[in-house]
XYZ file of C-alpha atoms in Angstrom:
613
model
C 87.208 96.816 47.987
C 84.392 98.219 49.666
C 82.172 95.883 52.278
C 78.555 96.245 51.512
C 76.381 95.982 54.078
C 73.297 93.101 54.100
C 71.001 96.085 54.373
C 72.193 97.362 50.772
C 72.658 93.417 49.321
C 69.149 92.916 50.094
C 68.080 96.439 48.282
C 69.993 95.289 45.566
C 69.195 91.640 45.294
C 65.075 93.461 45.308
C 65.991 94.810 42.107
C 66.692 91.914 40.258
C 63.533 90.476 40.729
C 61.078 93.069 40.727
C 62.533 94.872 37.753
C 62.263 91.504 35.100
C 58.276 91.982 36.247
C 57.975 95.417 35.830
C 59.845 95.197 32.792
C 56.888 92.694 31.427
C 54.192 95.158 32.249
C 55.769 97.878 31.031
C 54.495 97.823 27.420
C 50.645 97.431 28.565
C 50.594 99.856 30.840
C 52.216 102.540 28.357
C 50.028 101.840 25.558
C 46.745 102.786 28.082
C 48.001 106.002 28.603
C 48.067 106.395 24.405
C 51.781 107.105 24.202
C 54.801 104.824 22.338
C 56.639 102.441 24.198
C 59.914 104.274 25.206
C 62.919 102.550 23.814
C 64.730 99.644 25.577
C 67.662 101.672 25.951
C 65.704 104.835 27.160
C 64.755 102.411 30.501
C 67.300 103.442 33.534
C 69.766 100.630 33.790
C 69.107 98.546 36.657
C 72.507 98.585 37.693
C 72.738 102.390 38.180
C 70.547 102.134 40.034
C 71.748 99.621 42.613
C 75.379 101.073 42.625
C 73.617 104.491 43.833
C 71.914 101.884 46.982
C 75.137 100.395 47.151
C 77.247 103.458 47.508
C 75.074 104.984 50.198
C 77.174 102.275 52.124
C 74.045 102.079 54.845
C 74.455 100.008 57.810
C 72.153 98.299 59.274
C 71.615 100.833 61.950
C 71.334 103.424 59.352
C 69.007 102.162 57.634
C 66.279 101.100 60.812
C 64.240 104.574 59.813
C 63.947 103.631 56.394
C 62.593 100.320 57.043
C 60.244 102.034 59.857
C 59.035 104.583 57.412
C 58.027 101.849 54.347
C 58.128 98.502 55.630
C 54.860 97.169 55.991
C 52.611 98.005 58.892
C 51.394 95.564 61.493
C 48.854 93.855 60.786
C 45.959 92.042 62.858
C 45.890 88.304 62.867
C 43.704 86.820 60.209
C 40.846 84.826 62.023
C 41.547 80.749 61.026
C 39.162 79.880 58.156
C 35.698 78.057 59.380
C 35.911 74.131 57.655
C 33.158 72.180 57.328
C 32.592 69.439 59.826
C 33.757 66.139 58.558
C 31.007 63.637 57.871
C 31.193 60.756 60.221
C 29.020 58.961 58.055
C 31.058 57.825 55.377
C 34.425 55.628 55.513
C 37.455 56.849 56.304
C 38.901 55.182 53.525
C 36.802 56.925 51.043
C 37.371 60.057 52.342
C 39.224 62.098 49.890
C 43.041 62.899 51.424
C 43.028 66.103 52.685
C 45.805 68.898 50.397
C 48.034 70.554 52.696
C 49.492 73.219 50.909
C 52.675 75.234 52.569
C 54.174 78.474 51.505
C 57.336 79.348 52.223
C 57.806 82.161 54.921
C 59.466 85.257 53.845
C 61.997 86.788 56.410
C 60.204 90.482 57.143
C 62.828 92.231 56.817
C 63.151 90.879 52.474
C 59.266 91.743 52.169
C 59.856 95.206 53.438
C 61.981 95.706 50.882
C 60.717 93.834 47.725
C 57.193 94.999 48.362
C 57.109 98.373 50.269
C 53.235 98.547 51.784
C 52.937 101.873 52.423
C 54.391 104.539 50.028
C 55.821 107.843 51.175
C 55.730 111.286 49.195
C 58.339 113.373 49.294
C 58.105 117.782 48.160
C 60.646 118.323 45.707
C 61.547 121.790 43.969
C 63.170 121.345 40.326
C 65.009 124.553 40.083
C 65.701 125.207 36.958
C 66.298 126.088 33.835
C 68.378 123.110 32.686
C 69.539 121.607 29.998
C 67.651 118.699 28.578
C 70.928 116.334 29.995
C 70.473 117.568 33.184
C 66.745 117.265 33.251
C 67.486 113.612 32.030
C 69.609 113.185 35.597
C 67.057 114.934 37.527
C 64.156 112.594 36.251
C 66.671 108.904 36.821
C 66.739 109.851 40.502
C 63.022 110.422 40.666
C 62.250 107.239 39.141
C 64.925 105.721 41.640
C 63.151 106.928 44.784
C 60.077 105.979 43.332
C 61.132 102.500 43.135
C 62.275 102.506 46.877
C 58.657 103.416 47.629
C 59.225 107.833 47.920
C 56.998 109.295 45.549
C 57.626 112.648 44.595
C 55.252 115.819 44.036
C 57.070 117.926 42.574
C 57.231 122.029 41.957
C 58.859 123.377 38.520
C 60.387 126.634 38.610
C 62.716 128.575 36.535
C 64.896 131.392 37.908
C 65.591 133.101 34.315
C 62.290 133.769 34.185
C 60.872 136.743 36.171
C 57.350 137.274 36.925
C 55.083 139.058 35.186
C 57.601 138.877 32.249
C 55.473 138.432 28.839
C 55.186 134.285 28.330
C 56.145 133.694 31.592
C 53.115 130.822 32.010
C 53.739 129.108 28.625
C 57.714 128.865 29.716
C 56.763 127.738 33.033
C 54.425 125.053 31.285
C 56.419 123.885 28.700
C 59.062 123.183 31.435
C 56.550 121.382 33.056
C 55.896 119.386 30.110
C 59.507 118.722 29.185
C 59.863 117.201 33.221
C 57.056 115.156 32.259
C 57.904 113.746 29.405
C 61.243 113.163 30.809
C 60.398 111.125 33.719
C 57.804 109.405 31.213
C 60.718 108.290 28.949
C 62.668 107.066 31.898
C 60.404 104.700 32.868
C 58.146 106.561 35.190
C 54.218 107.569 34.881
C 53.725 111.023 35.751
C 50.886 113.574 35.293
C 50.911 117.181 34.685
C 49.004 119.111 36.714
C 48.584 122.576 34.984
C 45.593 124.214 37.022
C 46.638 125.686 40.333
C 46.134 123.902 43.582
C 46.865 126.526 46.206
C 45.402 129.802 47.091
C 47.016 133.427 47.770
C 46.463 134.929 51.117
C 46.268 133.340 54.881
C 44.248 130.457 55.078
C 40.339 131.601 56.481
C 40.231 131.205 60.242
C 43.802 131.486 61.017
C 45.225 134.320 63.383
C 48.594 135.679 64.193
C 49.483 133.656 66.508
C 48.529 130.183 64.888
C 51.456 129.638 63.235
C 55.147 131.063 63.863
C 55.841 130.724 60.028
C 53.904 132.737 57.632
C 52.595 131.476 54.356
C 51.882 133.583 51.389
C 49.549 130.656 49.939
C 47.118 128.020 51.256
C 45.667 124.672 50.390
C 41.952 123.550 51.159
C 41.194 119.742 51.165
C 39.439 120.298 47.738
C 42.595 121.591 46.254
C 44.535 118.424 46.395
C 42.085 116.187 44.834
C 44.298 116.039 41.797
C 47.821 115.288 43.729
C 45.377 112.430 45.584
C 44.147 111.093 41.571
C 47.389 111.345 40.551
C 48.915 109.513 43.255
C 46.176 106.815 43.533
C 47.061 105.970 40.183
C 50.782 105.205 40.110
C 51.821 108.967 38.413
C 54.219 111.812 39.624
C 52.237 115.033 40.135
C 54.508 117.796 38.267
C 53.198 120.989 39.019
C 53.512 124.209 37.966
C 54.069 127.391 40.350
C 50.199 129.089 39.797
C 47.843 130.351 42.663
C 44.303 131.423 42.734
C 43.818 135.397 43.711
C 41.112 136.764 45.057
C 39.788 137.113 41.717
C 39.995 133.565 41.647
C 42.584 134.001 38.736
C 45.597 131.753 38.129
C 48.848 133.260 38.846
C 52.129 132.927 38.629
C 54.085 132.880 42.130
C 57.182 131.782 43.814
C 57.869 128.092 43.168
C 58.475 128.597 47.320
C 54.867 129.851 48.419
C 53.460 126.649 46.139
C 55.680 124.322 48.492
C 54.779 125.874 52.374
C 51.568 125.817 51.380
C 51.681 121.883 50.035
C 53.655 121.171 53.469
C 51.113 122.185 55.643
C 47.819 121.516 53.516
C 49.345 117.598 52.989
C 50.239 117.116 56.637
C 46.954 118.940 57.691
C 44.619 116.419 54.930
C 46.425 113.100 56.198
C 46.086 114.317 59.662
C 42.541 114.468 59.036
C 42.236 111.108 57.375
C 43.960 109.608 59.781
C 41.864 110.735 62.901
C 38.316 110.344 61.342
C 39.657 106.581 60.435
C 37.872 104.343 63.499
C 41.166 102.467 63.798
C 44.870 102.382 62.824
C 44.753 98.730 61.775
C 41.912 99.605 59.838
C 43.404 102.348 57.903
C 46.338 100.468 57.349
C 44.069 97.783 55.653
C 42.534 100.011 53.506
C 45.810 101.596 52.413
C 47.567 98.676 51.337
C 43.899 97.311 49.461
C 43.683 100.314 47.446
C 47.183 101.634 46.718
C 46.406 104.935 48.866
C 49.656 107.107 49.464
C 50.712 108.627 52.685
C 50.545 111.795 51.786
C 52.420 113.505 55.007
C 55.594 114.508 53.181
C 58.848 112.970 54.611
C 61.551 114.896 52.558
C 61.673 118.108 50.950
C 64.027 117.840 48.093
C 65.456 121.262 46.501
C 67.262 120.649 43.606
C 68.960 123.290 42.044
C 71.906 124.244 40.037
C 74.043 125.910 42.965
C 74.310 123.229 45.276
C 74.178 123.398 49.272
C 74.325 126.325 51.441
C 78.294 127.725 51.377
C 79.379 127.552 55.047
C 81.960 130.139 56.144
C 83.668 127.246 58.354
C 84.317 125.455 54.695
C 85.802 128.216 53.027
C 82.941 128.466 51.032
C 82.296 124.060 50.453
C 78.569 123.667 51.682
C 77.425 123.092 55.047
C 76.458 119.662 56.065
C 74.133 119.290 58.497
C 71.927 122.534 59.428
C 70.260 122.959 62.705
C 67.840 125.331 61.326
C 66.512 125.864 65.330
C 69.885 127.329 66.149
C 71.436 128.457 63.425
C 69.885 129.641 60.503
C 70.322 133.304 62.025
C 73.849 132.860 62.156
C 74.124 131.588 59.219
C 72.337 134.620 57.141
C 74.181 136.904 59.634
C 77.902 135.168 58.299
C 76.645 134.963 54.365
C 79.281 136.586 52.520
C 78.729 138.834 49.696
C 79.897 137.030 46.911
C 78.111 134.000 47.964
C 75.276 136.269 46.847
C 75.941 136.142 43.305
C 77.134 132.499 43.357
C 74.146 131.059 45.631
C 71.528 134.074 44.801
C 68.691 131.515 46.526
C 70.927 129.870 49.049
C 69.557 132.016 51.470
C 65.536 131.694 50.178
C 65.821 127.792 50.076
C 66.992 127.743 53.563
C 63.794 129.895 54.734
C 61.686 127.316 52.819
C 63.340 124.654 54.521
C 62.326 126.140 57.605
C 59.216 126.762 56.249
C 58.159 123.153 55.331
C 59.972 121.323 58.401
C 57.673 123.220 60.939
C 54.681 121.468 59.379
C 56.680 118.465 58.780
C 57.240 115.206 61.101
C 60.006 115.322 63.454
C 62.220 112.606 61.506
C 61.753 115.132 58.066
C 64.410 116.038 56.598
C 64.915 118.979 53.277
C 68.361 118.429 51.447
C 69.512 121.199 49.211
C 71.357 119.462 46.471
C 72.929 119.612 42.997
C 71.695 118.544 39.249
C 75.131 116.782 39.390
C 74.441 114.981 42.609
C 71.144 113.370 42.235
C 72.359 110.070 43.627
C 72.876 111.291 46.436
C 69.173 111.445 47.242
C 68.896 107.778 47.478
C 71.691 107.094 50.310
C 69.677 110.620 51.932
C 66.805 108.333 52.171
C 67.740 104.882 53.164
C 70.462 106.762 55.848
C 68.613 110.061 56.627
C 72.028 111.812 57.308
C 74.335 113.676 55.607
C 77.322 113.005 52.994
C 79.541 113.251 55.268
C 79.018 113.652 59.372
C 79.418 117.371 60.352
C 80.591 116.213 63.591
C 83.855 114.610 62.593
C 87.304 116.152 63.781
C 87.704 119.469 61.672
C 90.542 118.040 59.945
C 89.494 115.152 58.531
C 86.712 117.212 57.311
C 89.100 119.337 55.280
C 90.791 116.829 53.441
C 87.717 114.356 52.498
C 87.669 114.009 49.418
C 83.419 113.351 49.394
C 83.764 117.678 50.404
C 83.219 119.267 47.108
C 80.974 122.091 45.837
C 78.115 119.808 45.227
C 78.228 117.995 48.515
C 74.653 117.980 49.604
C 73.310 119.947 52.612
C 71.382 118.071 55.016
C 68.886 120.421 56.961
C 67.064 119.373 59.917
C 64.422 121.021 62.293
C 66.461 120.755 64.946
C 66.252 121.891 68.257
C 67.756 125.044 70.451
C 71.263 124.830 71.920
C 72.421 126.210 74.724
C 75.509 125.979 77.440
C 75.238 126.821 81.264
C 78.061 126.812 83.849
C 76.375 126.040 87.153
C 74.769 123.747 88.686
C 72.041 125.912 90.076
C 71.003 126.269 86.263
C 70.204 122.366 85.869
C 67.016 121.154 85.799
C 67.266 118.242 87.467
C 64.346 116.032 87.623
C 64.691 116.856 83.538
C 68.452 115.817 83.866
C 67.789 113.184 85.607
C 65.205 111.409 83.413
C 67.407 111.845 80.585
C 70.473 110.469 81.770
C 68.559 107.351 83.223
C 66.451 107.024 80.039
C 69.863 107.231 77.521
C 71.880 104.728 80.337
C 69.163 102.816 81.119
C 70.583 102.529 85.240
C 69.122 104.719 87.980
C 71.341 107.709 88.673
C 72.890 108.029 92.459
C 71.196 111.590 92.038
C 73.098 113.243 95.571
C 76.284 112.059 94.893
C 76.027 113.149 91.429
C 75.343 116.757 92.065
C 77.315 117.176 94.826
C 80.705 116.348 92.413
C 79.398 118.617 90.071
C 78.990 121.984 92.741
C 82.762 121.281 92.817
C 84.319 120.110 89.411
C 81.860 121.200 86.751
C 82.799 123.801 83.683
C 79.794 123.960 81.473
C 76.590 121.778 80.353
C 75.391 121.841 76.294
C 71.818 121.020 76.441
C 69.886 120.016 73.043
C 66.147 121.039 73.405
C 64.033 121.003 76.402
C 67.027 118.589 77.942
C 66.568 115.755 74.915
C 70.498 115.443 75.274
C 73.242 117.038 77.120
C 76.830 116.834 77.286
C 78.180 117.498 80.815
C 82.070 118.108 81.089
C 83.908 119.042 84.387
C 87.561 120.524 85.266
C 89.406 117.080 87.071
C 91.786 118.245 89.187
C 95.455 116.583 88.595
C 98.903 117.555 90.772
C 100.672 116.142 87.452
C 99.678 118.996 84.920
C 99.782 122.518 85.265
C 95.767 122.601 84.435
C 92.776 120.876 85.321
C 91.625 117.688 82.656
C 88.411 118.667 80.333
C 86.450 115.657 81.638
C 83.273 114.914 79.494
C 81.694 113.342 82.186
C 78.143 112.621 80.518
C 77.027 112.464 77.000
C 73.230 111.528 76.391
C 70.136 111.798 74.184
C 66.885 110.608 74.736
C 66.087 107.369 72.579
C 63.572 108.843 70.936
C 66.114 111.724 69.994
C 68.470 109.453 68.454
C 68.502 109.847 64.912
C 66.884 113.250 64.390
C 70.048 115.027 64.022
C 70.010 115.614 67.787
C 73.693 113.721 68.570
C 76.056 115.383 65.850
C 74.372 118.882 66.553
C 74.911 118.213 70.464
C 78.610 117.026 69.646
C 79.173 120.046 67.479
C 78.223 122.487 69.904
C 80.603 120.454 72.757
C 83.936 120.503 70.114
C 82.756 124.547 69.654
C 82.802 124.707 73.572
C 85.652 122.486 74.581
C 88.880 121.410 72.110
C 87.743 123.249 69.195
C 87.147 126.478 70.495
C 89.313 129.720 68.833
C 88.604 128.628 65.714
C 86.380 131.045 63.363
C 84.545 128.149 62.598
C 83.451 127.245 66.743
C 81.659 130.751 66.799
C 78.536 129.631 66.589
C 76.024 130.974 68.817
C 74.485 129.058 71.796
C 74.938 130.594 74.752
C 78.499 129.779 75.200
C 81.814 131.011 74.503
C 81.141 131.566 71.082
C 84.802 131.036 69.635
C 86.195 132.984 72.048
C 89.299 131.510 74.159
C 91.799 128.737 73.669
C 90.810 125.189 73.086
C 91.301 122.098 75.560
C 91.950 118.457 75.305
C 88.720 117.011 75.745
C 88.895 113.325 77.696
C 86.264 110.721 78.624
C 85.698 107.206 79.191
C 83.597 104.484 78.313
C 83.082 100.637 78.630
C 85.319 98.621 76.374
C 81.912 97.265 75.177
C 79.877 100.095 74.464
C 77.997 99.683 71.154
C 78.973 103.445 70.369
C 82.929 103.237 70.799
C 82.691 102.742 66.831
C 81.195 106.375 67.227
C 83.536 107.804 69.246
C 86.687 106.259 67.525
C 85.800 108.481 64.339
C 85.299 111.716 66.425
C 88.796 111.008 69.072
C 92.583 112.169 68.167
C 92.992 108.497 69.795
C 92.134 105.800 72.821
C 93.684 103.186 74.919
C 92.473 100.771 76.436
C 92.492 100.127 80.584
C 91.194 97.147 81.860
C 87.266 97.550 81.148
C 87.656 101.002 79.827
C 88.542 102.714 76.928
C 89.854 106.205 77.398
C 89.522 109.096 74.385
C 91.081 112.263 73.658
C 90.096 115.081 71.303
C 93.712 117.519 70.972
C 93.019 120.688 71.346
C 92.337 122.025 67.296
C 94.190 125.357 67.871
C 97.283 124.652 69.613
C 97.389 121.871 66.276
C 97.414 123.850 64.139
C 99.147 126.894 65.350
C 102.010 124.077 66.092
C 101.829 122.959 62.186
C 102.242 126.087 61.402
C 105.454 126.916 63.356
C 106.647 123.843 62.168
C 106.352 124.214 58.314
C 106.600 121.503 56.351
C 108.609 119.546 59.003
C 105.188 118.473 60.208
C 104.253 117.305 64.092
C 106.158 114.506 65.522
C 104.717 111.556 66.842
C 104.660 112.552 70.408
C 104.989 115.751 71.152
C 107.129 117.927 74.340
C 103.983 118.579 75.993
C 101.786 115.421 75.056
C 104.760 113.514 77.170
C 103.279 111.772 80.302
C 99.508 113.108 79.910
C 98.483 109.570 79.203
C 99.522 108.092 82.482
C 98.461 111.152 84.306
C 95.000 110.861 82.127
C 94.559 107.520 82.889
C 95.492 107.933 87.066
C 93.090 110.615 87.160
C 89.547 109.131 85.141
C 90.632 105.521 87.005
C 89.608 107.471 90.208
C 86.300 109.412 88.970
C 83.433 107.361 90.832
C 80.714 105.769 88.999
C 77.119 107.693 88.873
C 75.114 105.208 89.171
C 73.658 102.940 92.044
C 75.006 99.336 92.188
């Protein structure tokens, strides 16, 4: 039986009650927009819906960015109410009693949920065709994410249909109009919006070197008056992939050019709302009074009928988490040829990612997903991480059984990764602040590098040094090799949850114990696959808040005193082991894993602390 979390009780227990009012209101507001009432059974079930919250399994940790992102802003402190004086001139006994009314306090973290203040919009590509079943699934998850406060713009296109072809626009629009009325009969309002709302060509006044990513399209302010109407008045935007030319003609385009240029026009508009507003609190005020939509997007949804990228480390099973900084070179560089028949815009989505997350905030994610996994959006937005976590032990990896074809793929900006091997290299007034900032202590800074000039093998720093994993060679008279010490392991707190700690911790298992696998070749400055893997140590306090954390990544711990010490095996020697072995399997303990705990244990005991007392 699985444990839900108080997080995902509370989204559910939401549900109950603002569905039975919705569910009053529905009939009036239907009948103003001149259409039948759908039928009662044509409504989503409620409890769909809160199974897809519930299986998203969020913590409460997970689910902090959600709450950030659409609980309600601060507000400033109403000023006490002026009462009149009290007349002294008449008896206190005929004096009326005074009414003291008292409402009962709701806990903020409840009103967050049952009444999200500030709604979010999320960019979301329906690529299509489909059948009208799968349009059906498509439209139940919008109307889900609506109801946890993302509203969706969202881009039709159809891949069967080329352009230029003869009827190209009326197929394009009568898809359009089928999404519509879709979403309409599952209980959503939604709007089509047929005439086209972004322009071919650079936008006027830009140069070369404004912007590193270049858009085929544009948006002016003007051009998203009828996303803004649309928004303002409770409907989905569905919109069709048309452009002005030059002529001032409406065009058919790529579905993709539509979307880069709504990233950066919607970003660009609420940036400009935002800084010509005299105040934040003010803003905020006038959001919640008029129903006004942040309009920065916060996902990019692309929902398609192939699924996720196919990752070459997954024997073709889509990649998890992408690090589109680092690798989305590699990753066109390892695309295999078939893939190119079975993912024909695996490759094109990607780029769009990129595309849309430059313009993006930060904390944006774009998940690449399948028809047949629309749930999956909702636990994407109350966790903001993948299905699974890419940086998990490769094994377990292979035999989850969450892995399939249509696992979602998570893509996040991301940041540059690279290794260095000396300690010449380190920037260390950068080094410095981060380890202090992620420990919180003051590092002994001398000491520090002067253990490093003699024991250090390599550094993986995230970014301009917004985490780094630090691992040395330990000397020990017991083994026949140095120990593969990770000595530090940090991110910046305002790194944590971006992506930034499972891309850091892939690219120390591609460096360390997972290296000579076809699957650790990933490029960043390092070995690159090349050379035989080690078993990875490292110690932390027995109460550390992110043991939890490292017990999913380690081969195992034990505890010493007021430590905990992990190990990672080495992958390669595992498997190559397996191998020999057959189906007689490893043993429990091993020839050579005899004695390496004690002489694990005598060694990290000794390794002095960092930090000043």
């Amino acid at each position: 039986m699985p444990s839900y979390t108080p997080a995902c009780c509370q989204l559910a227990a939401k549900l109950l009650r603002s569905e039975t009012r919705k569910a009053r209101s529905y009939a009036t507001i239907r009948s103003l927009r001149e259409t039948p009432p759908p039928e009662i059974d044509d409504i989503p079930s409620d409890n769909d819906f809160i199974l897809s919250i519930l299986r998203a399994n969020a913590s409460s940790r997970d689910a902090k960015p959600y709450f950030a992102s659409f609980g309600p802003r601060p507000q400033a402190p109403r000023p006490a109410p002026v009462l009149p004086q009290r007349d002294e001139s008449i008896p206190v006994e005929s004096r009326e009693p005074a009414v003291v009314t008292e409402h009962p306090k709701v806990s903020p973290l409840i009103a967050s949920i049952i009444d999200p203040v500030v709604r979010r919009t999320a960019l979301v590509k329906v690529q299509g065709p489909f059948t009208q079943v799968q349009l059906d699934s498509i439209a139940r998850g919008m109307v889900h994410l609506e109801k946890l406060g993302l509203v969706s713009v969202i881009v039709v296109e159809n891949d069967d249909i080329q352009r230029g072809e003869q009827d190209s626009r009326s197929v394009i629009i009568e898809d359009t109009m089928r999404l519509v009325s879709c979403l309409e009969k599952h209980g959503a309002r939604a709007r089509p919006v047929l005439g086209a709302i972004v322009r071919l060509g650079p936008k006027p006044g830009d140069s070369d070197s404004d912007r590193d990513v270049a858009l085929e399209a544009h948006t002016l302010p003007s051009d998203l008056v009828p996303i803004r109407s649309a928004l303002r008045s409770g409907e989905i935007p569905v919109i069709p992939p048309f452009a002005l030319d030059s002529f001032c003609r409406s065009v058919r385009v790529d579905a993709n050019d539509v979307l880069g240029a709504l990233a950066r026009g919607m970003v660009e508009a609420e940036s400009q709302k935002s800084s010509s507003s005299q105040a934040t609190a003010a803003a905020d005020a006038s959001i919640e009074a008029s129903g006004e939509i942040d309009l920065t997007p916060l996902r990019l949804m692309i929902i398609n009928r192939e699924g996720g990228v196919p990752s070459y480390a997954r024997a073709g099973f889509p990649h998890l988490l992408i690090n589109v900084e680092s690798e989305s070179k590699h990753i066109r560089e390892t695309f295999q040829e078939s893939w190119r028949h079975t993912h024909k815009t695996a490759l094109s989505n990607l780029a769009l990612a990129k595309t849309c997350l430059a313009y993006m905030p930060p904390t944006s994610s774009a998940v690449m997903v399948s028809h047949r996994s629309q749930s999956s959006l909702i636990g994407n937005l109350i966790t903001n991480r993948p299905a699974v976590s890419s940086s998990l032990p490769h094994a377990l990896l292979q035999g989850n059984r969450k892995l399939t074809q249509h696992t979602p793929t998570l893509i996040r900006r991301g940041l540059p990764i690279r290794v260095v091997r000396t300690v010449e290299e380190i920037d260390r007034i950068k080094m410095n602040a981060l380890l202090e900032q992620s420990f919180g202590r003051t590092l002994e800074e001398k000491d520090f590098y002067d253990r490093l000039k003699h024991t250090l093998d390599f550094v993986v720093i995230a970014g301009d040094y917004a985490g780094a994993a630090i691992v040395t060679n330990e000397p020990c008279s017991d083994l026949s090799q140095p120990i593969s010490y990770l000595d530090k392991f940090a991110v910046l707190p305002n790194h944590q949850g971006d992506g930034t700690v499972d891309f850091l911790w892939v690219a120390l298992h591609d460096e360390s114990y997972g290296l000579g696998h076809p699957f650790s070749a990933n490029p960043n400055g390092g070995k690159e696959g090349q050379g035989e893997g080690r078993d990875l140590v490292w110690r932390s306090r027995a109460n550390n808040p992110v043991n939890k954390w490292y017990f999913e990544r380690s081969s195992g711990h034990v505890r010493m005193g007021d430590w905990v010490l992990f190990w990672c095996d080495a992958e390669k020697r595992l498997k190559v082991e397996q191998g020999r072995r057959g189906r007689a399997g490893l043993s429990y303990v091993e020839e050579w894993e005899e004695g390496r705990l004690g002489s694990w244990m005598n060694v990290v005991q000794k390794i002095p602390s960092s930090w000043r007392k």
